[in-house]
Short mmCIF file of C-alpha atoms in Angstrom, two decimals:
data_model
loop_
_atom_site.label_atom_id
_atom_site.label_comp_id
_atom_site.label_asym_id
_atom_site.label_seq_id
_atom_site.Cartn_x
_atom_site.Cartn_y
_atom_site.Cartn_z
CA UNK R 1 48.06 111.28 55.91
CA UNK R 2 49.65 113.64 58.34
CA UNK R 3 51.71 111.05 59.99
CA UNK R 4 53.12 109.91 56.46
CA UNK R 5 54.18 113.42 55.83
CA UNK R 6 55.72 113.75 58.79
CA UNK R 7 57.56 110.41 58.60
CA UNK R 8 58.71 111.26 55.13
CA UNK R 9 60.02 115.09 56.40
CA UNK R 10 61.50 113.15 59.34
CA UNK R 11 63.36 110.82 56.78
CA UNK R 12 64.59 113.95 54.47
CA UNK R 13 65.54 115.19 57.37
CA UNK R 14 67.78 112.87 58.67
CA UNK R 15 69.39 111.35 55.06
CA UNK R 16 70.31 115.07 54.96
CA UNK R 17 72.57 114.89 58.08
CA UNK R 18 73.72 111.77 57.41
CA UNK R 19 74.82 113.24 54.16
CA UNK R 20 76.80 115.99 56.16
CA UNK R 21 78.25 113.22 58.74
CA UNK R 22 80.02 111.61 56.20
CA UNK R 23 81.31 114.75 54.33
CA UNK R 24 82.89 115.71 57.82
CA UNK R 25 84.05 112.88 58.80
CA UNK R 26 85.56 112.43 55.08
CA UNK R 27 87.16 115.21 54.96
CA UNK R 28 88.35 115.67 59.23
CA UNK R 29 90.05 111.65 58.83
CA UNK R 30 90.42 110.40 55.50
CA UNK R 31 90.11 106.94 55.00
CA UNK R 32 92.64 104.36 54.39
CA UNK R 33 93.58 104.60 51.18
CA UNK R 34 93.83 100.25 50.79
CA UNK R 35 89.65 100.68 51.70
CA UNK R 36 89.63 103.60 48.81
CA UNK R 37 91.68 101.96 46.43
CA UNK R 38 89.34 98.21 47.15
CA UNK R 39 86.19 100.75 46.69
CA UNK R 40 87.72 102.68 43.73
CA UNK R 41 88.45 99.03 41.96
CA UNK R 42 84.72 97.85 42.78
CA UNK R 43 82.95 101.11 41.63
CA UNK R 44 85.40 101.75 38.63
CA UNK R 45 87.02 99.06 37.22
CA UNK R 46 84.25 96.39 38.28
CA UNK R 47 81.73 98.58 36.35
CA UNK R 48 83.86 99.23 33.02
CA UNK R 49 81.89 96.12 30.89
CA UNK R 50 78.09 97.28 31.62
CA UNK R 51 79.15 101.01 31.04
CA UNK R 52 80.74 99.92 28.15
CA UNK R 53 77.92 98.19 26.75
CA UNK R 54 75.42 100.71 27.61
CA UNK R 55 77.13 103.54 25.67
CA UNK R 56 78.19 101.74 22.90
CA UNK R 57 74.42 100.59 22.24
CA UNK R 58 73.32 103.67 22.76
CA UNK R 59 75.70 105.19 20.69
CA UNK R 60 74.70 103.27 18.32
CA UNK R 61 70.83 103.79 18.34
CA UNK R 62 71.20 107.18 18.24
CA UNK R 63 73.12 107.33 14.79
CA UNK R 64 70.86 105.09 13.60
CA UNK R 65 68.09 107.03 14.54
CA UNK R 66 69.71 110.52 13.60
CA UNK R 67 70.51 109.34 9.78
CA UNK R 68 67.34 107.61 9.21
CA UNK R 69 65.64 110.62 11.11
CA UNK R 70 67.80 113.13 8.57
CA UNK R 71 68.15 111.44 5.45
CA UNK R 72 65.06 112.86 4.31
CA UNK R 73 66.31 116.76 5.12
CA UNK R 74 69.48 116.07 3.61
CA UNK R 75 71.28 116.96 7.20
CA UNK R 76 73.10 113.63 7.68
CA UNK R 77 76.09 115.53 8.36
CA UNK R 78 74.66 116.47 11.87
CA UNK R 79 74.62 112.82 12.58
CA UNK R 80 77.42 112.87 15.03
CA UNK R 81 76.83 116.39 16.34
CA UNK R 82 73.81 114.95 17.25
CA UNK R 83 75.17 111.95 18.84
CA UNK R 84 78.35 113.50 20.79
CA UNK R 85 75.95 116.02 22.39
CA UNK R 86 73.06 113.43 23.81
CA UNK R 87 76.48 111.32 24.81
CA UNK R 88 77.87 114.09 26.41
CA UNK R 89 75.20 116.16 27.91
CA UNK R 90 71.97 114.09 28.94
CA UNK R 91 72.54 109.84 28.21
CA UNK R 92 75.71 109.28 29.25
CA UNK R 93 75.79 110.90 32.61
CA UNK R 94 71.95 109.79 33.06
CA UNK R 95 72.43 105.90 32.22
CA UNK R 96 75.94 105.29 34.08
CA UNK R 97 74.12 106.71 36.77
CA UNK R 98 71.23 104.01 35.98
CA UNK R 99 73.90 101.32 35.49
CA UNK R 100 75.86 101.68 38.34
CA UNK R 101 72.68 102.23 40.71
CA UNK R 102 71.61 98.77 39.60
CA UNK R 103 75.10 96.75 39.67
CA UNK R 104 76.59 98.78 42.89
CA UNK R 105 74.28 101.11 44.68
CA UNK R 106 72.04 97.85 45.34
CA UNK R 107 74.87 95.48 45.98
CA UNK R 108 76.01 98.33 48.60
CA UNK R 109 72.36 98.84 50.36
CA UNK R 110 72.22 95.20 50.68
CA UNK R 111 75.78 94.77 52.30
CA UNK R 112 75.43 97.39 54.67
CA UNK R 113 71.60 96.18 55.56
CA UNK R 114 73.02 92.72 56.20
CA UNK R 115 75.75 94.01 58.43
CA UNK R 116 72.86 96.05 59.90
CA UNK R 117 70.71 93.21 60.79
CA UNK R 118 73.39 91.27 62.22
CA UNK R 119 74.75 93.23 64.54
CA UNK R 120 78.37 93.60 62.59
CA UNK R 121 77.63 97.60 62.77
CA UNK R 122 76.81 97.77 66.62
CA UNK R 123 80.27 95.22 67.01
CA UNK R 124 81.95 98.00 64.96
CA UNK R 125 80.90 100.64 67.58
CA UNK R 126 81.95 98.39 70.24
CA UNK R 127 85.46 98.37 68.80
CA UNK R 128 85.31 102.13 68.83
CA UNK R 129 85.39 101.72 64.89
CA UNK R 130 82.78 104.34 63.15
CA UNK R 131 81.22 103.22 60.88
CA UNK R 132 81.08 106.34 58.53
CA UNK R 133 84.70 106.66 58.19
CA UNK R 134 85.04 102.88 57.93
CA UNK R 135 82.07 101.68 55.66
CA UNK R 136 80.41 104.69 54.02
CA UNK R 137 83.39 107.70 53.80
CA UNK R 138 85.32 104.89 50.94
CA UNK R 139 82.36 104.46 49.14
CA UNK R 140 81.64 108.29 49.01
CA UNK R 141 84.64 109.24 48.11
CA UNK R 142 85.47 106.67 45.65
CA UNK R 143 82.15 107.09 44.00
CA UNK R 144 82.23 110.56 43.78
CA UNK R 145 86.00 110.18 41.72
CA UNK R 146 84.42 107.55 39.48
CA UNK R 147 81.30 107.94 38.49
CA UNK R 148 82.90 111.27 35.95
CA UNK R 149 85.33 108.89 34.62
CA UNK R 150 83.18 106.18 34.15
CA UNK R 151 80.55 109.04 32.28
CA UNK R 152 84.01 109.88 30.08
CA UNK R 153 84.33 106.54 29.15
CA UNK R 154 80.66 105.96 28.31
CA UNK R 155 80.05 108.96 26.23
CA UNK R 156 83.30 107.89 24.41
CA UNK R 157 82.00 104.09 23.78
CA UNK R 158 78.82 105.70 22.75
CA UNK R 159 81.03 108.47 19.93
CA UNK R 160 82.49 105.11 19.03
CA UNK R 161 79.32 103.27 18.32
CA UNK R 162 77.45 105.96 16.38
CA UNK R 163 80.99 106.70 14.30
CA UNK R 164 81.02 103.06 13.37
CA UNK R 165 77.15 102.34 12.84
CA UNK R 166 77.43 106.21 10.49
CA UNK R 167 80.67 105.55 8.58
CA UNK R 168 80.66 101.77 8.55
CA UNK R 169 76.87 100.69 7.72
CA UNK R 170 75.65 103.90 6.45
CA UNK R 171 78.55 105.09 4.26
CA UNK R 172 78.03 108.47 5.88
CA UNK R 173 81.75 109.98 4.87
CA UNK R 174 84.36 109.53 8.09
CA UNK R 175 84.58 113.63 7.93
CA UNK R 176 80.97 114.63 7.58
CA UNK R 177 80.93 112.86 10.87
CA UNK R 178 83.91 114.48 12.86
CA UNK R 179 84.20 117.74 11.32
CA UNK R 180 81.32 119.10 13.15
CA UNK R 181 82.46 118.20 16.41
CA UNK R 182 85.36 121.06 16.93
CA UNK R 183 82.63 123.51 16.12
CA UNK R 184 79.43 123.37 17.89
CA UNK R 185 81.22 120.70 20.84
CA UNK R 186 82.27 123.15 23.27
CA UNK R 187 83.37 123.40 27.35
CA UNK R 188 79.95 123.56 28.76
CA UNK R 189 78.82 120.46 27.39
CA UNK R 190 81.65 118.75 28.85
CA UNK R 191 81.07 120.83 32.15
CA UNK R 192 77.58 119.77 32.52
CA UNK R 193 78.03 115.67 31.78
CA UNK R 194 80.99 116.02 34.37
CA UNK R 195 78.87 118.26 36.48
CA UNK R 196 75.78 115.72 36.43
CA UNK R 197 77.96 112.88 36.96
CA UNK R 198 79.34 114.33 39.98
CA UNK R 199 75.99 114.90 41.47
CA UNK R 200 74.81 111.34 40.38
CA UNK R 201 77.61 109.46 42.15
CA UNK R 202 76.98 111.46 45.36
CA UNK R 203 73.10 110.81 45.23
CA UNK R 204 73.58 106.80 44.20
CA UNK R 205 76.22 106.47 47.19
CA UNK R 206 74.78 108.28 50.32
CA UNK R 207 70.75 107.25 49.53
CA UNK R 208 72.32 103.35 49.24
CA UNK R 209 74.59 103.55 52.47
CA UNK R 210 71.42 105.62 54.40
CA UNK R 211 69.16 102.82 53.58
CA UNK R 212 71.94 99.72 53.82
CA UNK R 213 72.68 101.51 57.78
CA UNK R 214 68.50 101.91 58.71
CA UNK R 215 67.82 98.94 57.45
CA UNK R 216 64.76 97.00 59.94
CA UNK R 217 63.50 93.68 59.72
CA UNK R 218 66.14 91.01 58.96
CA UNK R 219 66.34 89.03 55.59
CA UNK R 220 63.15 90.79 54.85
CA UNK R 221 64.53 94.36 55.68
CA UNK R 222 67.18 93.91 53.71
CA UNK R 223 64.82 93.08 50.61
CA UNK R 224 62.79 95.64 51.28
CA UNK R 225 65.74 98.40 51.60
CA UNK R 226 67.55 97.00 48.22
CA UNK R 227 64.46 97.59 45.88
CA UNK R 228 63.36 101.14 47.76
CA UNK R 229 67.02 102.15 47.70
CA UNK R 230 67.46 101.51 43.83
CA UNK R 231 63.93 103.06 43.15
CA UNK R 232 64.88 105.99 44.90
CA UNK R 233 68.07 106.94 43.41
CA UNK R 234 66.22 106.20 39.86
CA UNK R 235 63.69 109.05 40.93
CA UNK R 236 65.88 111.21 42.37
CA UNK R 237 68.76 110.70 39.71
CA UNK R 238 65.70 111.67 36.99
CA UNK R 239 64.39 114.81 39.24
CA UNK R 240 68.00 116.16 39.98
CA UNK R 241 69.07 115.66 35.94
CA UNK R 242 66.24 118.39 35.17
CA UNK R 243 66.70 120.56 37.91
CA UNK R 244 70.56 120.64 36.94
CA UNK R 245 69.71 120.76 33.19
CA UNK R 246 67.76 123.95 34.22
CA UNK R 247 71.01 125.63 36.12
CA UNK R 248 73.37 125.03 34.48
CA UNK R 249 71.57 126.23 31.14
CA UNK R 250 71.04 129.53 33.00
CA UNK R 251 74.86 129.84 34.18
CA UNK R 252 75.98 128.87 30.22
CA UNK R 253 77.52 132.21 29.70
CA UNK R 254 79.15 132.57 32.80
CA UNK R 255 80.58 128.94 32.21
CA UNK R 256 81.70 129.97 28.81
CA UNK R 257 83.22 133.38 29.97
CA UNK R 258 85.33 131.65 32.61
CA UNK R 259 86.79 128.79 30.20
CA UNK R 260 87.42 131.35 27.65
CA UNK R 261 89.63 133.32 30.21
CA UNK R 262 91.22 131.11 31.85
CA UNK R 263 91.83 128.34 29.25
#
């Protein structure tokens, strides 16, 4: 028992300075920008048709859910205030943070494990390449740009899907929908999605690369580092959404104050 606690403190530990590595060596050499722009295409644009998907059905659940839920109160006009703020605050951020864990942060463990295993990181080395600001300081940076815009475009795909399944199946009236959404939608809501996402792309990026680089054990490694790198991040992406749900509530007026002033 003691030796898995220390094994598990050692491996903190050291994702936690590999986490700093790349940040240095990110920001002391920038990398090319044809690896960031290759990176930025894979994590972005690659990504735009399960993102899409995801909020749009989810969009649409929740207005479903919301007018059937509300009918009954006579409150249907909260419909898409309800939607726009789960969109904007908790499910968007939280599942393009699921969707890209599954269709990059695993495809990213695995590549760098294989490289691992066969000896293409160590040839690397021997070419005086690093391998941070080659391999990992592109995908950090690039994943850190995109995973906001890809929450943006989720929570809007989701707005679109709730409009359509309020207004189009359930004849709620176009403006009993929108109208709301000036109102009670405000700069901290957008602040924490953005905020979340931020946090979310640098989690899904640096626990996939750390695992893809230690990866042990050949084909079987590699296995082995793919399904405990995409379980991680799905824990940690859960544990960190609370924890930042819980700060950011408690800095909401200073948020507010400082958008008021300045904007």
């Amino acid at each position: 028992m003691l030796h898995t606690m220390e094994s598990y403190f050692a491996a903190v530990g050291d994702y936690i300075l590999f986490i700093l590595r790349v940040v240095w060596v990110a920001i002391r050499k920038p990398p090319q920008w044809a690896l960031l722009r290759d990176q930025m295409f894979e994590i972005g644009v690659m990504s735009l048709p399960v993102v899409a998907v995801t909020g749009f059905s989810t969009g649409m659940v929740l207005s479903a859910q919301a007018y059937f839920q509300l009918s009954d109160y006579g409150l249907v006009s909260a419909t898409g205030l309800m939607v726009t703020k789960a969109m904007m605050v908790e499910l968007g951020p939280v599942l393009t943070a699921f969707m890209i864990t599954g269709r990059v942060g695993a495809a990213m463990c695995a590549e760098l494990g294989t490289m691992r295993v066969t000896e293409q990181i160590d040839a690397l080395r021997s070419m005086a390449v690093n391998p941070l600001q080659y391999l990992v300081a592109p995908r950090f940076i690039a994943g850190t740009i995109m995973l906001p815009l890809l929450t943006v475009f989720s929570c809007v795909m989701g707005i679109l899907g709730g409009y359509l399944i309020a207004v189009g199946y359930y004849n709620l009236p176009s403006n009993s929908f929108l109208d709301p959404l000036p109102l009670h939608i405000s700069s901290f809501d957008f602040v924490s999605g953005i905020a979340k996402s931020i946090a979310f792309g640098i989690i899904i990026i640096t626990i996939s690369c750390y695992k893809g680089m230690t990866t042990r054990g050949g084909a079987a490694g590699v296995g082995r580092s793919t399904t405990n790198s995409v379980v991680i991040c799905y824990s940690v992406i859960l544990i960190s959404n609370f924890l930042l749900t819980l700060a950011l509530n408690s800095s909401y007026d200073y948020i507010q104050d400082f958008f008021n002033r300045w904007l």
